[in-house]
CSV table of C-alpha atoms in Angstrom, one decimal:
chain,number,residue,atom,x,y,z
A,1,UNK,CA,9.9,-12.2,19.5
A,2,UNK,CA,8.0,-15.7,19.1
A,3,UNK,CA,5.7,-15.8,15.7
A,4,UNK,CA,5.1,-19.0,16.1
A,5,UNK,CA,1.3,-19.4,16.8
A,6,UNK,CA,0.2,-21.1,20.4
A,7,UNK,CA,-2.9,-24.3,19.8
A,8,UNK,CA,-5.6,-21.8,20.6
A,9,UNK,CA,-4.6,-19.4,18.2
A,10,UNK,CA,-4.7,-22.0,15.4
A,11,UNK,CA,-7.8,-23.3,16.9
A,12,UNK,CA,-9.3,-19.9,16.7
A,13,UNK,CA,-7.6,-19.1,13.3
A,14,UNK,CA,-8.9,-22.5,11.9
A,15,UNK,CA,-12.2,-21.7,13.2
A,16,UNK,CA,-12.8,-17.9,11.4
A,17,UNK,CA,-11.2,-19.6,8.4
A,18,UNK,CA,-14.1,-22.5,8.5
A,19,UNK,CA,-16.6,-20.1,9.5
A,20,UNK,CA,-16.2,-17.6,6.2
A,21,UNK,CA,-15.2,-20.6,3.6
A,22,UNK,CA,-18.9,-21.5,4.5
A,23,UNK,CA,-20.8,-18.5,4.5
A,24,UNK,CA,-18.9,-15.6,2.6
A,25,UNK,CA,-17.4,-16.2,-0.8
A,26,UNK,CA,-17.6,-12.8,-3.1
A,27,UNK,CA,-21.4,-13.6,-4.1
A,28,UNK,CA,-22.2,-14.0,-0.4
A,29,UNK,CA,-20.4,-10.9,0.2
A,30,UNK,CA,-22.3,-8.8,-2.7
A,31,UNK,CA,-25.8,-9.7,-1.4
A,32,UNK,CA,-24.6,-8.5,1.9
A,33,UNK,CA,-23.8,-5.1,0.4
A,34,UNK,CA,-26.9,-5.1,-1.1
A,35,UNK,CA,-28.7,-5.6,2.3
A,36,UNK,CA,-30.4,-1.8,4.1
A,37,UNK,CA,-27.1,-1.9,6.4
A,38,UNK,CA,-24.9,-2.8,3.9
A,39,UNK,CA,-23.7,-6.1,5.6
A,40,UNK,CA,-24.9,-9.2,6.8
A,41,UNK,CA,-26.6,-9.0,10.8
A,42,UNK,CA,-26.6,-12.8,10.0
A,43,UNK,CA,-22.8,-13.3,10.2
A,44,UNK,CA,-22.7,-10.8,13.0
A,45,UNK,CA,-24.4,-13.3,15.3
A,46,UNK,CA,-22.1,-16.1,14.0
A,47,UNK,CA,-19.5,-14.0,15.0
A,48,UNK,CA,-21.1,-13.6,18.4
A,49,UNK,CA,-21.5,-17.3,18.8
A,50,UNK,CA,-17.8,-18.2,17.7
A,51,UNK,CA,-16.5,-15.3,20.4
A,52,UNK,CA,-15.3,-13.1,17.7
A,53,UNK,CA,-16.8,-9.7,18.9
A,54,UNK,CA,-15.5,-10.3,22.5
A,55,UNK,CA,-12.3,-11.7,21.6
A,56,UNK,CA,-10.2,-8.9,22.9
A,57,UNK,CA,-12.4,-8.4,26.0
A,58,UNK,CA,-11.6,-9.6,29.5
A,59,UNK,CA,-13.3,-12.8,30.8
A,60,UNK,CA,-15.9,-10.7,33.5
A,61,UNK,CA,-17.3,-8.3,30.3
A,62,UNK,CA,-18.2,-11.4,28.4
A,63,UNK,CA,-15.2,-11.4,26.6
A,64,UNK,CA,-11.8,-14.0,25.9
A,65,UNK,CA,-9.1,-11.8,26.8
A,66,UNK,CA,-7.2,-12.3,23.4
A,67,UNK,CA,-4.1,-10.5,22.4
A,68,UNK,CA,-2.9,-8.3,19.6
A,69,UNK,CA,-2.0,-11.8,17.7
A,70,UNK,CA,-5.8,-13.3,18.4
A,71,UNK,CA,-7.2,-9.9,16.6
A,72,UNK,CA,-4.3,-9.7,13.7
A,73,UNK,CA,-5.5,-13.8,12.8
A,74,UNK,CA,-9.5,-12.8,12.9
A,75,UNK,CA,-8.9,-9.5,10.8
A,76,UNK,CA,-6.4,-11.3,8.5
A,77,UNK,CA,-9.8,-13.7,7.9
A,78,UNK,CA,-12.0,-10.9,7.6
A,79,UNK,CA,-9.5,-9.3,5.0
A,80,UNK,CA,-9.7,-12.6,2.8
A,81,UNK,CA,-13.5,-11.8,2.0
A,82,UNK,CA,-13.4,-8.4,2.8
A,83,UNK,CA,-16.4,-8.7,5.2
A,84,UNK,CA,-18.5,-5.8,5.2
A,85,UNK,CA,-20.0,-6.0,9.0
A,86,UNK,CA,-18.5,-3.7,11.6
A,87,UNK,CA,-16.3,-5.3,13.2
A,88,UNK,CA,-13.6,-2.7,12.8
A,89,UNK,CA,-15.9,-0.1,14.1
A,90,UNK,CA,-17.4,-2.0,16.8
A,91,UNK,CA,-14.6,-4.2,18.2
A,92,UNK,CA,-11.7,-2.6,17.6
A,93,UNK,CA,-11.8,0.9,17.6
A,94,UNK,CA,-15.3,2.1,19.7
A,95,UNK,CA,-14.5,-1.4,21.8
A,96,UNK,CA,-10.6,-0.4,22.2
A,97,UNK,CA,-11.7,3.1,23.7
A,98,UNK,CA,-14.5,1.6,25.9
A,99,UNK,CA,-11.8,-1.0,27.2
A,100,UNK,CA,-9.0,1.5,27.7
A,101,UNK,CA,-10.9,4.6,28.4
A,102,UNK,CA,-13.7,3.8,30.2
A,103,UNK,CA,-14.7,3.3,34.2
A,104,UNK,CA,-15.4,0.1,35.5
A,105,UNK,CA,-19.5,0.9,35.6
A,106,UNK,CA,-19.0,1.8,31.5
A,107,UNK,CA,-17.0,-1.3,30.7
A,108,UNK,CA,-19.3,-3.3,32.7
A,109,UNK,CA,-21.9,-2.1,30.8
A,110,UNK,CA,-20.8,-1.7,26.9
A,111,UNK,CA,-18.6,-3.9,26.6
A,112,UNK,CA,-21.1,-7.5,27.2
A,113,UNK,CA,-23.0,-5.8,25.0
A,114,UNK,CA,-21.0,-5.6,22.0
A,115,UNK,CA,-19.5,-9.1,23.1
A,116,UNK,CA,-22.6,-10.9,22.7
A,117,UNK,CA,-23.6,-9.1,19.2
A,118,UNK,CA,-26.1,-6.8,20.7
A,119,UNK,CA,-24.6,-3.3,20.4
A,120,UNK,CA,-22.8,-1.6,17.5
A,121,UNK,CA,-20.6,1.5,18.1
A,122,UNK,CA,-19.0,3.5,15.6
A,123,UNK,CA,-15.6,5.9,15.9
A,124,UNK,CA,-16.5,9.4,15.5
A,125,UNK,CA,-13.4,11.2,15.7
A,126,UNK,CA,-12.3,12.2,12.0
A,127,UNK,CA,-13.4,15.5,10.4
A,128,UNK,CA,-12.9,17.2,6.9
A,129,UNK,CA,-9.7,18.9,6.4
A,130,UNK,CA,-7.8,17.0,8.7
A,131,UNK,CA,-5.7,15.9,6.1
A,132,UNK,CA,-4.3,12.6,8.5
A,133,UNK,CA,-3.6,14.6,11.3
A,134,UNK,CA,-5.1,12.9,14.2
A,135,UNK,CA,-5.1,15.8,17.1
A,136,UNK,CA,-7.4,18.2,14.8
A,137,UNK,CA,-10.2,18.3,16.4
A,138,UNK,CA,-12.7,21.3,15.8
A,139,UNK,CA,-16.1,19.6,17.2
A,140,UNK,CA,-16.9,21.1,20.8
A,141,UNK,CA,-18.3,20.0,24.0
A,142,UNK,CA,-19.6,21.9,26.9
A,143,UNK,CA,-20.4,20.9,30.1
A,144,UNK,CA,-24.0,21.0,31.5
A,145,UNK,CA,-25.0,19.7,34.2
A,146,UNK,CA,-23.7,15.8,34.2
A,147,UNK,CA,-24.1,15.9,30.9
A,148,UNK,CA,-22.2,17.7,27.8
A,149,UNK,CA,-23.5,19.2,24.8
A,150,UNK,CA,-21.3,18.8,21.9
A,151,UNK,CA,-21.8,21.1,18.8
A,152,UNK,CA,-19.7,19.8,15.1
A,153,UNK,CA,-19.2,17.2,12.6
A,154,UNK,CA,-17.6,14.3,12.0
A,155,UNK,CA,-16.5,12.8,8.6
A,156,UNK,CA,-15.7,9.3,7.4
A,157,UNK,CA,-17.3,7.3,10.6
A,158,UNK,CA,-17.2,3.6,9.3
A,159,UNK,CA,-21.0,2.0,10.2
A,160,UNK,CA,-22.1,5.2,11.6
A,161,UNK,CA,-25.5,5.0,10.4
A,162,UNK,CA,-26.6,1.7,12.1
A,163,UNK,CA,-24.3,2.3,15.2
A,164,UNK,CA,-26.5,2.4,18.7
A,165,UNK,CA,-23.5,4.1,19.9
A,166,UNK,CA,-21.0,6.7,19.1
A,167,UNK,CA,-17.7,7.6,20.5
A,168,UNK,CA,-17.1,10.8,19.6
A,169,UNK,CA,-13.9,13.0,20.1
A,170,UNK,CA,-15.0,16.7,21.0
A,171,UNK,CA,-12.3,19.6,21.9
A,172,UNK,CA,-13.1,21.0,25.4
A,173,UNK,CA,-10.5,23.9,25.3
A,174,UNK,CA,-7.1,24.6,23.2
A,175,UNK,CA,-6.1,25.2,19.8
A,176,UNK,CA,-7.7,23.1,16.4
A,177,UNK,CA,-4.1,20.9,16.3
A,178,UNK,CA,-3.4,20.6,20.0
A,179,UNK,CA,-3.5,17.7,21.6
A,180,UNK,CA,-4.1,18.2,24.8
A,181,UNK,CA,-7.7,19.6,25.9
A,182,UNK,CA,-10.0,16.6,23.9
A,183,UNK,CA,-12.4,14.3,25.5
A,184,UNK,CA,-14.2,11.3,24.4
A,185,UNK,CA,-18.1,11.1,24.5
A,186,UNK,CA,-20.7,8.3,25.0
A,187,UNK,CA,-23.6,9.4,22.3
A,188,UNK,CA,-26.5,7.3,21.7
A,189,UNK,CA,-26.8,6.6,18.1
A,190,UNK,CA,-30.6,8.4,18.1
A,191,UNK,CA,-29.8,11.3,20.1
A,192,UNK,CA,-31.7,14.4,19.9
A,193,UNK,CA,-29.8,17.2,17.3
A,194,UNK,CA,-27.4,14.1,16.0
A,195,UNK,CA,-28.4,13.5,11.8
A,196,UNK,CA,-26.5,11.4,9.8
A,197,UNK,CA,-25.9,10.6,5.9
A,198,UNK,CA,-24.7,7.2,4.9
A,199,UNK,CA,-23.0,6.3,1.9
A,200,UNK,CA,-20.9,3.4,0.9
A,201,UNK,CA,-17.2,3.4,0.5
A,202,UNK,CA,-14.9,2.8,-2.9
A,203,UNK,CA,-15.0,-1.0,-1.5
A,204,UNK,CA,-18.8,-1.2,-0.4
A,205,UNK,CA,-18.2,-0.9,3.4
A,206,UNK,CA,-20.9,1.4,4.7
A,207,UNK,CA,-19.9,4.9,6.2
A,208,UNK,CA,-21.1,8.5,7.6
A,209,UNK,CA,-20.7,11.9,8.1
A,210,UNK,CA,-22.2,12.9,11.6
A,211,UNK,CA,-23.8,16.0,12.5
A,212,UNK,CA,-24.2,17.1,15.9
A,213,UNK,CA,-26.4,20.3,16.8
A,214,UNK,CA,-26.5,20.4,20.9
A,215,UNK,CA,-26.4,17.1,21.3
A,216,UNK,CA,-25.9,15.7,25.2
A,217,UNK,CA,-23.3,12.9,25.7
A,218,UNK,CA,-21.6,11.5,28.8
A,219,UNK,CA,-17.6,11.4,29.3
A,220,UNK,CA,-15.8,8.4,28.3
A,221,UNK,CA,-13.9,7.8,31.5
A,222,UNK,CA,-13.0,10.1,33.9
A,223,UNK,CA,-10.9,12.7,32.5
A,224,UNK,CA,-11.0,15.3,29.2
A,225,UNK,CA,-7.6,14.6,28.8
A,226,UNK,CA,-7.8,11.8,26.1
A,227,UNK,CA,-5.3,11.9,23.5
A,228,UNK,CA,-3.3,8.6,24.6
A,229,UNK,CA,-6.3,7.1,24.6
A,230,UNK,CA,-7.1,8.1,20.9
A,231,UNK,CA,-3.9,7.5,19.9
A,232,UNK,CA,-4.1,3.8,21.5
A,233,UNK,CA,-7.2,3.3,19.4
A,234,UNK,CA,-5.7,4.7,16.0
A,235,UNK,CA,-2.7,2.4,16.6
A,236,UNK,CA,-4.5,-0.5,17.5
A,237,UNK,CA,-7.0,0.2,14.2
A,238,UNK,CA,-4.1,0.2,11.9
A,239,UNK,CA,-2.4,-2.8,13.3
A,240,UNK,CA,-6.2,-4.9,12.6
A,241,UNK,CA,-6.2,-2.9,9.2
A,242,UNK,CA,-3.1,-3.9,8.3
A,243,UNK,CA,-3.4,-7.8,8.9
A,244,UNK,CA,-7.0,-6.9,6.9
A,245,UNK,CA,-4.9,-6.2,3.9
A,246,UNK,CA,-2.7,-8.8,4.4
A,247,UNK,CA,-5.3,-11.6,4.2
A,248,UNK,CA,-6.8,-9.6,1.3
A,249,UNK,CA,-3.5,-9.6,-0.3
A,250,UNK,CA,-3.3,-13.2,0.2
A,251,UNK,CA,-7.0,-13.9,-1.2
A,252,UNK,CA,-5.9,-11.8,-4.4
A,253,UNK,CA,-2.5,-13.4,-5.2
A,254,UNK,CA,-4.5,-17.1,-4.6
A,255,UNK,CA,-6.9,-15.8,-6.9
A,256,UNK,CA,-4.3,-14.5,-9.5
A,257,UNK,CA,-2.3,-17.8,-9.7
A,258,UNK,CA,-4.7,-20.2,-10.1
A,259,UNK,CA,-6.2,-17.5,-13.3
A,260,UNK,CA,-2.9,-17.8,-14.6
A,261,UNK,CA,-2.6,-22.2,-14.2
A,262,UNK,CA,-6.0,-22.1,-15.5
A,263,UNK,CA,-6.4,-20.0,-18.5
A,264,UNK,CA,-5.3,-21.5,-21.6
A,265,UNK,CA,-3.6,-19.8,-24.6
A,266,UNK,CA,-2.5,-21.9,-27.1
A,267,UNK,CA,-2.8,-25.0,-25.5
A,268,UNK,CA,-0.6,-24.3,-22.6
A,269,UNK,CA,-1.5,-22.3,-19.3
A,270,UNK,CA,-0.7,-18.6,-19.5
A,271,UNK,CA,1.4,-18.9,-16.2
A,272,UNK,CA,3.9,-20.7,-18.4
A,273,UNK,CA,5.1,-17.9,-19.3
A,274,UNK,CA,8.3,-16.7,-17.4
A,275,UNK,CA,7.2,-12.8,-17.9
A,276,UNK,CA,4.8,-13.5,-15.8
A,277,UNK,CA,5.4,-15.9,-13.4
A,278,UNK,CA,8.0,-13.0,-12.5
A,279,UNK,CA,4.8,-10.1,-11.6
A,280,UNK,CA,3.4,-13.4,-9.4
A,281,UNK,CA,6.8,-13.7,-7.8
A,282,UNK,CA,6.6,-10.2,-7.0
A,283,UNK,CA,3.2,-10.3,-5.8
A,284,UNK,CA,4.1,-13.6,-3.5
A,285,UNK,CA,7.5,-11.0,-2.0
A,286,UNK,CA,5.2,-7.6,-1.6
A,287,UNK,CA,2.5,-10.1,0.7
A,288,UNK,CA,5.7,-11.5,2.9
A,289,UNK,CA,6.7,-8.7,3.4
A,290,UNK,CA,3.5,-7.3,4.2
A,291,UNK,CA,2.8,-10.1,6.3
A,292,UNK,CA,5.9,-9.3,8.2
A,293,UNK,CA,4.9,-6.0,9.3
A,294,UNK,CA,1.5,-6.6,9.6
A,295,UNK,CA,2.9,-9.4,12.7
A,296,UNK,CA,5.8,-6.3,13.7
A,297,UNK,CA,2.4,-4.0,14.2
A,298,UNK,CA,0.4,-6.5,16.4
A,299,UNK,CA,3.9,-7.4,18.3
A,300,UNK,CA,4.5,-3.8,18.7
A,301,UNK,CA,0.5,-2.6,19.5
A,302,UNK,CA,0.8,-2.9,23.2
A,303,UNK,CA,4.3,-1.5,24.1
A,304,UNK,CA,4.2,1.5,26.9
A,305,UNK,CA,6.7,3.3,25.0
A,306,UNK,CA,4.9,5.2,23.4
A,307,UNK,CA,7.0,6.8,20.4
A,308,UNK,CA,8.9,3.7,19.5
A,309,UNK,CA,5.7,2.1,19.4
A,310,UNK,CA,4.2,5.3,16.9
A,311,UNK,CA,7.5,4.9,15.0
A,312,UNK,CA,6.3,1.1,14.4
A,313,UNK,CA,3.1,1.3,13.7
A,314,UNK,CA,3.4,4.1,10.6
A,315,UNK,CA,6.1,2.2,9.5
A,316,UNK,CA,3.7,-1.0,8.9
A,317,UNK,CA,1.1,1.4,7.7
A,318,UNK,CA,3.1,2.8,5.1
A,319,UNK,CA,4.9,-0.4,3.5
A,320,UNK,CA,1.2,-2.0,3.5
A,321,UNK,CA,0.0,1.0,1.9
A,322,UNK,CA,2.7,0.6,-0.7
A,323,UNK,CA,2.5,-3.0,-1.2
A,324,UNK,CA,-1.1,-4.1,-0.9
A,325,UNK,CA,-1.3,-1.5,-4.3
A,326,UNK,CA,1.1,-3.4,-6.0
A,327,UNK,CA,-0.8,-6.5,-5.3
A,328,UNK,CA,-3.9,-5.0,-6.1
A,329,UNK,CA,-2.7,-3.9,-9.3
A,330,UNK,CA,-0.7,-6.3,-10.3
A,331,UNK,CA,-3.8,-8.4,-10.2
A,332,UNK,CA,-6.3,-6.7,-12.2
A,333,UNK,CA,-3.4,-6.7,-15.2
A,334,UNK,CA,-2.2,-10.2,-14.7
A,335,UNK,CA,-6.2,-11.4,-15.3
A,336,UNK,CA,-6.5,-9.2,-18.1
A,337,UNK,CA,-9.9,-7.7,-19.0
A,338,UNK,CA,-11.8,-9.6,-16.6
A,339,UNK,CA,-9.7,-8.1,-13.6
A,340,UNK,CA,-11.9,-5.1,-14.3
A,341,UNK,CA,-15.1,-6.6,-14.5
A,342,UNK,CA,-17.5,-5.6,-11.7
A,343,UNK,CA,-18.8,-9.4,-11.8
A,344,UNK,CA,-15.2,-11.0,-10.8
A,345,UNK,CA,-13.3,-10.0,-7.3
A,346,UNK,CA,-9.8,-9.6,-8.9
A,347,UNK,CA,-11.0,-5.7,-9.3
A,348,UNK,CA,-12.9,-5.2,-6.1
A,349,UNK,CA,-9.5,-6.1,-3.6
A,350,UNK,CA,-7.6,-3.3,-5.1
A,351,UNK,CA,-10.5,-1.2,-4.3
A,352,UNK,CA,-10.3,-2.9,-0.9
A,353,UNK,CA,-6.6,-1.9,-0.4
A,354,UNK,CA,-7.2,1.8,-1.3
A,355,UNK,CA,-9.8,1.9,1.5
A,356,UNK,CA,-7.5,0.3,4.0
A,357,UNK,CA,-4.8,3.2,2.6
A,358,UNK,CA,-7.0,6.1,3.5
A,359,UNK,CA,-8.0,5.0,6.8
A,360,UNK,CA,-5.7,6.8,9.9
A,361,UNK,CA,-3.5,8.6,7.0
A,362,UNK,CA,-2.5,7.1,3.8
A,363,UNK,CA,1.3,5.8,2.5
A,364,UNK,CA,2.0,9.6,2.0
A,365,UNK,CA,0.8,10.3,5.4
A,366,UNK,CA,3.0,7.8,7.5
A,367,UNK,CA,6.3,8.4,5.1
A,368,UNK,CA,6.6,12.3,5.8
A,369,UNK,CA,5.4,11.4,9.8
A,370,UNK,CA,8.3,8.9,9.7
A,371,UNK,CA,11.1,11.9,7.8
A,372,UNK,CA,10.1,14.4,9.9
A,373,UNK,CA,10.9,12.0,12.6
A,374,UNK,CA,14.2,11.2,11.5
A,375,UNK,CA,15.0,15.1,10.4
């Protein structure tokens, strides 16, 4: 495999870095959160003008055909700040199932859209007491007509509440856990019988749970056969979440050491000490490390085989789980008192990274997926 990045990656790398040092340092990012939608629509048309929200697109829908490596260096960026605006639920996961799953009339029409800034989708396909597992699916869909009506709810869907347009997952015959028998619908975000209650996140980012009472949606595609395709959108979610920690773990151990080269304790900088200078060292190994299978998880995104790829991806998923908390931790108790301070960032990135650990199953999750593998 070649890490080494080509010019247009560090072009477009340099360019999201530029972009956010400008506009988005943490009191930036808390008057975003304070804002009706919980993030900033400002940014999200900078982002549109930079190309960021059709970078994985293909040139004719408006978009810059990037790779798996284009959209691990944009949500590394994004993971620095920990932006708030939906690019995760927009671009990667609802714009990964439009690009994959949809016909060449839906593509055509979504997917400019959200390119040039002036659609937002939402994922709608985890419900409560799913504990992780991906095929349960209990929310129905009937066909009527051209149409289906789709009866359920839906739990945890990130920017659901100011989304124009849902992708919801709906079970159109088979057992709760089986995966074969689910489609993927096209719901407009005002739809008659669809309600919604926002709330906000551990780490601020804005979220819903999703009622839907008879609500009429159109088929994503062609076919009510749509597991791969969930599954390609799960696995290409945890590969952007997992460079989103990365960058966040990087943001947090920058933070830490120059807190410990600046604060003074009897004359001389606390990171003098060689007690600590050790839990930075640690820090600086549990972020390479993530890094590396943050980069194995964008490498490995796109493969057509389908379990080694699966085998991958929970593997990056759990070691990030595990070692963005260390980072996160070891953060808060290397700044002391102020670490947990709702006024300094140190606290709010370990709140970041248990956000990033819940979404498409946690540490626990991916371990006992990856034993029961191997049993």
């Amino acid at each position: 495999m070649d890490f080494n990045l080509k010019d247009e990656q560090r072009a477009l790398q340099e360019s999201v870095t530029r972009l956010l040092g400008t506009h988005y340092n943490f009191e930036a990012r808390n008057r975003h959160a304070q804002q009706d939608d919980g993030w900033s629509r400002d940014m999200w048309a900078r982002y549109a003008e930079l190309g960021l929200l059709g970078l994985p697109f293909a040139e004719e829908h408006g978009g810059f055909g990037g790779d798996a490596a284009d959209l691990m260096l944009t949500m590394e960026a994004f993971g620095r700040v920990m932006a708030l605006e939906p690019y995760l639920a927009t671009v990667v996961l609802a714009g990964t199932a439009l690009r994959v799953g949809g016909t060449p009339s839906q593509r055509a029409d979504f997917l400019p859209r959200i390119a040039d800034g002036s659609l937002l989708c939402a994922w709608a396909h985890g419900e409560r007491d799913t504990w992780h597992q991906p095929s349960h699916v209990t929310t129905t869909a009937a066909q009527d007509g051209d149409t289906w009506v789709l009866h359920g709810a839906k739990s945890l869907v990130l920017h659901g509440l100011s989304a124009d347009l849902l992708v919801v997952s709906a079970r159109v015959r088979g057992a709760a856990d089986a995966t074969e028998g689910i489609g993927l619908f096209l719901v407009p975000g005002d739809a008659k019988g669809l309600s919604k209650r926002g709330y906000r996140l551990l780490d601020q980012t804005p979220a819903a749970e999703i009622t839907l009472s008879g609500v009429r949606g159109r088929l994503l595609g062609t076919a009510t056969e749509a597991w791969p395709i969930i599954e390609r959108v799960i696995e290409t979610g945890i590969a952007a979440v997992c460079a989103q920690a990365v960058g966040a773990m990087q943001a947090a151990l920058d933070l830490t050491v120059d807190y410990l080269n600046t604060r003074q304790q009897f004359g001389r900088p606390i990171g003098e000490n060689q007690a600590l200078q050790h839990r930075a060292a640690e820090m600086l190994i549990a972020t390479e490390q993530a890094r590396s299978m943050a980069m194995l998880a964008a490498m490995i995104v796109d493969d057509p085989e389908a379990q080694d790829r699966a085998r991958h991806i929970a593997m990056a998923k759990a070691v990030i789980g595990r070692e963005a908390r260390l980072v996160g931790q070891q953060a808060i108790q290397l700044h002391g008192g102020i670490g947990m301070t709702t006024e300094y960032s140190a606290g709010h990135y370990l709140r970041h990274f248990t956000v990033i650990d819940q979404l498409f199953g946690d540490t626990a999750f991916h371990v006992r997926r990856l034993a029961e593998e191997h049993a």
